[in-house]
mmCIF file of the C-alpha atoms, coordinates in Angstrom:
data_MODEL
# 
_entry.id   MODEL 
# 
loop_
_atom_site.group_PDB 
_atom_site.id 
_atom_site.type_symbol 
_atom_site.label_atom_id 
_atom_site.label_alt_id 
_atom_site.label_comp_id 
_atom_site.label_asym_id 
_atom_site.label_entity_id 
_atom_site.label_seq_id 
_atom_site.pdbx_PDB_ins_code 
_atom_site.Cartn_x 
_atom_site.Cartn_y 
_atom_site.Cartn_z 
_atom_site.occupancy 
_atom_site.B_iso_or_equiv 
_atom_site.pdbx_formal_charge 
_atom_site.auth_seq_id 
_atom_site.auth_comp_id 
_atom_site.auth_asym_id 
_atom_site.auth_atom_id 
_atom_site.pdbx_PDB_model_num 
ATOM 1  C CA . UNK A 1 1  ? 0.000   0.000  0.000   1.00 0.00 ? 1  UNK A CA 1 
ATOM 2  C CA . UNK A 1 2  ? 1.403   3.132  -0.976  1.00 0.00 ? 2  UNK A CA 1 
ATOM 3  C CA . UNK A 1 3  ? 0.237   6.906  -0.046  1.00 0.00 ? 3  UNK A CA 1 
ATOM 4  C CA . UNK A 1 4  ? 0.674   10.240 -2.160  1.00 0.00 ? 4  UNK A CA 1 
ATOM 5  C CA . UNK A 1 5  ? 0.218   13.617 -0.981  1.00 0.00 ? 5  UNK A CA 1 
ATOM 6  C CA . UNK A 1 6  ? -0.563  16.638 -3.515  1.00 0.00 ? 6  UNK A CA 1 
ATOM 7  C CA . UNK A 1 7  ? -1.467  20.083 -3.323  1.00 0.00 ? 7  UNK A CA 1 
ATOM 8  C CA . UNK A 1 8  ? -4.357  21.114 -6.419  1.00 0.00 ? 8  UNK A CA 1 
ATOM 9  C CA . UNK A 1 9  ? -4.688  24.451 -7.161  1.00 0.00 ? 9  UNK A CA 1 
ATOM 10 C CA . UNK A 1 10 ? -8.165  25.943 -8.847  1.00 0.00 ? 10 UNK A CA 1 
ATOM 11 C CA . UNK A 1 11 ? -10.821 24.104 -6.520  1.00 0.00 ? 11 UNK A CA 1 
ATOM 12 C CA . UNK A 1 12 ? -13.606 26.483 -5.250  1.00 0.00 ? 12 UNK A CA 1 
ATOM 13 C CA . UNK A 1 13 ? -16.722 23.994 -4.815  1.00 0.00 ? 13 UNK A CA 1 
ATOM 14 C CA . UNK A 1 14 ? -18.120 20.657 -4.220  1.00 0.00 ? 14 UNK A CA 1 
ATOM 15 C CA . UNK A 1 15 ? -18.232 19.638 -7.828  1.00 0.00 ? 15 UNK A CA 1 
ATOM 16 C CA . UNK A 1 16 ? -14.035 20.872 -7.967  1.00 0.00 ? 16 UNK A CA 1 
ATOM 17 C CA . UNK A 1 17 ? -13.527 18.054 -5.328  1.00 0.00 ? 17 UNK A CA 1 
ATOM 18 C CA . UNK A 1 18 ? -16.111 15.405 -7.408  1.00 0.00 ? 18 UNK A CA 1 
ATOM 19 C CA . UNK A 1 19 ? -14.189 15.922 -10.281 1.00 0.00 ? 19 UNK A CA 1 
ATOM 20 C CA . UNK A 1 20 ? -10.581 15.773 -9.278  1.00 0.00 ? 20 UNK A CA 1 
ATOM 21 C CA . UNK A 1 21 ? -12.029 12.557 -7.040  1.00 0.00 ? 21 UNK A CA 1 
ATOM 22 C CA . UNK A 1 22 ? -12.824 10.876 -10.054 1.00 0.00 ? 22 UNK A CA 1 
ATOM 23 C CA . UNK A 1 23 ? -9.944  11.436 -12.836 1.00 0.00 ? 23 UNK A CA 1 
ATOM 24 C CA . UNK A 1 24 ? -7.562  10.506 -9.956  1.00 0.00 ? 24 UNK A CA 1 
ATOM 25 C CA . UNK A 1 25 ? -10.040 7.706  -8.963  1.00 0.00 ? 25 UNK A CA 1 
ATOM 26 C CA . UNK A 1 26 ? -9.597  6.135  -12.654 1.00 0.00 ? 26 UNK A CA 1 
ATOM 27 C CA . UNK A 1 27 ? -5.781  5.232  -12.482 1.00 0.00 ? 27 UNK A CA 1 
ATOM 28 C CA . UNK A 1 28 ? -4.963  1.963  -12.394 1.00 0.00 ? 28 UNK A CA 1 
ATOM 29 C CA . UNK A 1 29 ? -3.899  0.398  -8.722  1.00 0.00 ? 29 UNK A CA 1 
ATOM 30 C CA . UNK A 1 30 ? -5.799  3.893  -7.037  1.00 0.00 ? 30 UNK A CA 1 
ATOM 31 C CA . UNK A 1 31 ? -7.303  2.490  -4.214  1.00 0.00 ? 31 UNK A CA 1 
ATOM 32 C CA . UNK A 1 32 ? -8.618  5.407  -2.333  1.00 0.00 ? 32 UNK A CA 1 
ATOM 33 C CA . UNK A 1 33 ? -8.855  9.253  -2.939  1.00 0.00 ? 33 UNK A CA 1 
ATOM 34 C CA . UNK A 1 34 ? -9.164  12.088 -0.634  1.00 0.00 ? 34 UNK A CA 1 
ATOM 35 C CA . UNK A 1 35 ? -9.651  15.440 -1.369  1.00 0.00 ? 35 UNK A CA 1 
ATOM 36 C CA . UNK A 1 36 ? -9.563  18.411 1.170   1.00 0.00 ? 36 UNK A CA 1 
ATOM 37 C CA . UNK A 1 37 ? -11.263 21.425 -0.423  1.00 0.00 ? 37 UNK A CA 1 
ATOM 38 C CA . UNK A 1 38 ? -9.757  24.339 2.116   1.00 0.00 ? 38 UNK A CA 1 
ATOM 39 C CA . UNK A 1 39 ? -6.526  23.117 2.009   1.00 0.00 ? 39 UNK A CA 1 
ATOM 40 C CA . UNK A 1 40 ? -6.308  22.049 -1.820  1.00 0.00 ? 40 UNK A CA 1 
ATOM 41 C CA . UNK A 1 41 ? -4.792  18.256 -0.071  1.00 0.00 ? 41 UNK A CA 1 
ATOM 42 C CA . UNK A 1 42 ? -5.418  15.251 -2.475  1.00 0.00 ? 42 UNK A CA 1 
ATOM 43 C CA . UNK A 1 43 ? -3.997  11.873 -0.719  1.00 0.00 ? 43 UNK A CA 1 
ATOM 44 C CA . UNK A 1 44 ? -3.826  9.093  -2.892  1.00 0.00 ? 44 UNK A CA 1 
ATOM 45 C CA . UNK A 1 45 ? -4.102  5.674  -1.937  1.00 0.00 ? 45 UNK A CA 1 
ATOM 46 C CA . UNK A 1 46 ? -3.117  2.997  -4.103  1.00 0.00 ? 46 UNK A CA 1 
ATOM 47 C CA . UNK A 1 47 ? -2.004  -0.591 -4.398  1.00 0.00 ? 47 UNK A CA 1 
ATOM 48 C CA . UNK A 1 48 ? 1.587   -0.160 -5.822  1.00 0.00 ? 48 UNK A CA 1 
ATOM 49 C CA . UNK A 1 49 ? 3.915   3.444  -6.459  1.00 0.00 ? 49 UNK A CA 1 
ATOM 50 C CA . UNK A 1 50 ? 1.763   5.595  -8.708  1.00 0.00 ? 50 UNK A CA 1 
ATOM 51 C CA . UNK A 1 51 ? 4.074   8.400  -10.568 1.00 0.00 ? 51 UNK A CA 1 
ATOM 52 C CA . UNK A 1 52 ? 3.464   11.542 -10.198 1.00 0.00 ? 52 UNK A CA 1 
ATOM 53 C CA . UNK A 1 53 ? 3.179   12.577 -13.864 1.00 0.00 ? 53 UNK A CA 1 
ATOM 54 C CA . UNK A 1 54 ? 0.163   10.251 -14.048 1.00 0.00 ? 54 UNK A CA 1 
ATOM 55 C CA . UNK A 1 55 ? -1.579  11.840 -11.010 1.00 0.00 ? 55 UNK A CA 1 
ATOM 56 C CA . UNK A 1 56 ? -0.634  15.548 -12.343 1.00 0.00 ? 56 UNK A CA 1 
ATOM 57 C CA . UNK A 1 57 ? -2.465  14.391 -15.979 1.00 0.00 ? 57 UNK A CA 1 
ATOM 58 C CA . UNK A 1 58 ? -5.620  13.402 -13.925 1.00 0.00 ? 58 UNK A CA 1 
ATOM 59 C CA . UNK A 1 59 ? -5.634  16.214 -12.098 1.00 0.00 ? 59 UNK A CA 1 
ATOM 60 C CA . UNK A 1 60 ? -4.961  18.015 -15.568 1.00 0.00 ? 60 UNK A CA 1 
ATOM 61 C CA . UNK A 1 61 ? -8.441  16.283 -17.215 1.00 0.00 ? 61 UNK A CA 1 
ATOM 62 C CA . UNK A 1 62 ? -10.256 17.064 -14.282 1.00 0.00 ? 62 UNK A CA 1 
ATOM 63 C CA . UNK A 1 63 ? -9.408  21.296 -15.081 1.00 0.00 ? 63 UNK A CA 1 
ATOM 64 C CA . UNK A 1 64 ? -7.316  21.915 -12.243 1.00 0.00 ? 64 UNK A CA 1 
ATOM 65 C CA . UNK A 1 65 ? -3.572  21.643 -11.301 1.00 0.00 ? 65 UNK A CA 1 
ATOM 66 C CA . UNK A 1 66 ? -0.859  20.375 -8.786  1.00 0.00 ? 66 UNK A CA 1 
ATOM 67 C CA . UNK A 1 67 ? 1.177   22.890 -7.492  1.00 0.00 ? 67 UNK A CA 1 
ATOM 68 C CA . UNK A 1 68 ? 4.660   22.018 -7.864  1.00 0.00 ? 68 UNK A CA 1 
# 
């Protein structure tokens, strides 16, 4: 089991957090998402490593972006 912390930049509402949730939520091995709206925290929980270029293009579909 492996955990990820990011920062996402461009969030303002409810639906921000749904769709950031989701694009993250479709990598392969993701096994848990969490998204703190105030904060702009995403921790990503997932089976094996994920790389962080493949969480940044998720984040990227979704509209928003990880602060680097």
């Amino acid at each position: 089991m492996a955990t990820s912390t990011y920062t996402v930049t461009g969030m303002t509402c409810g639906h921000c957090v749904a769709s950031v949730r989701e694009e993250i939520g479709r990598i392969d091995g993701v096994t848990g998402v969490d998204v703190d709206l105030a904060s702009g925290r995403v921790q990503v929980e997932s089976a094996a490593p994920i790389a962080d270029a493949e969480v940044a293009a998720a984040v990227d579909e979704a509209g928003y972006q990880v602060a680097s």
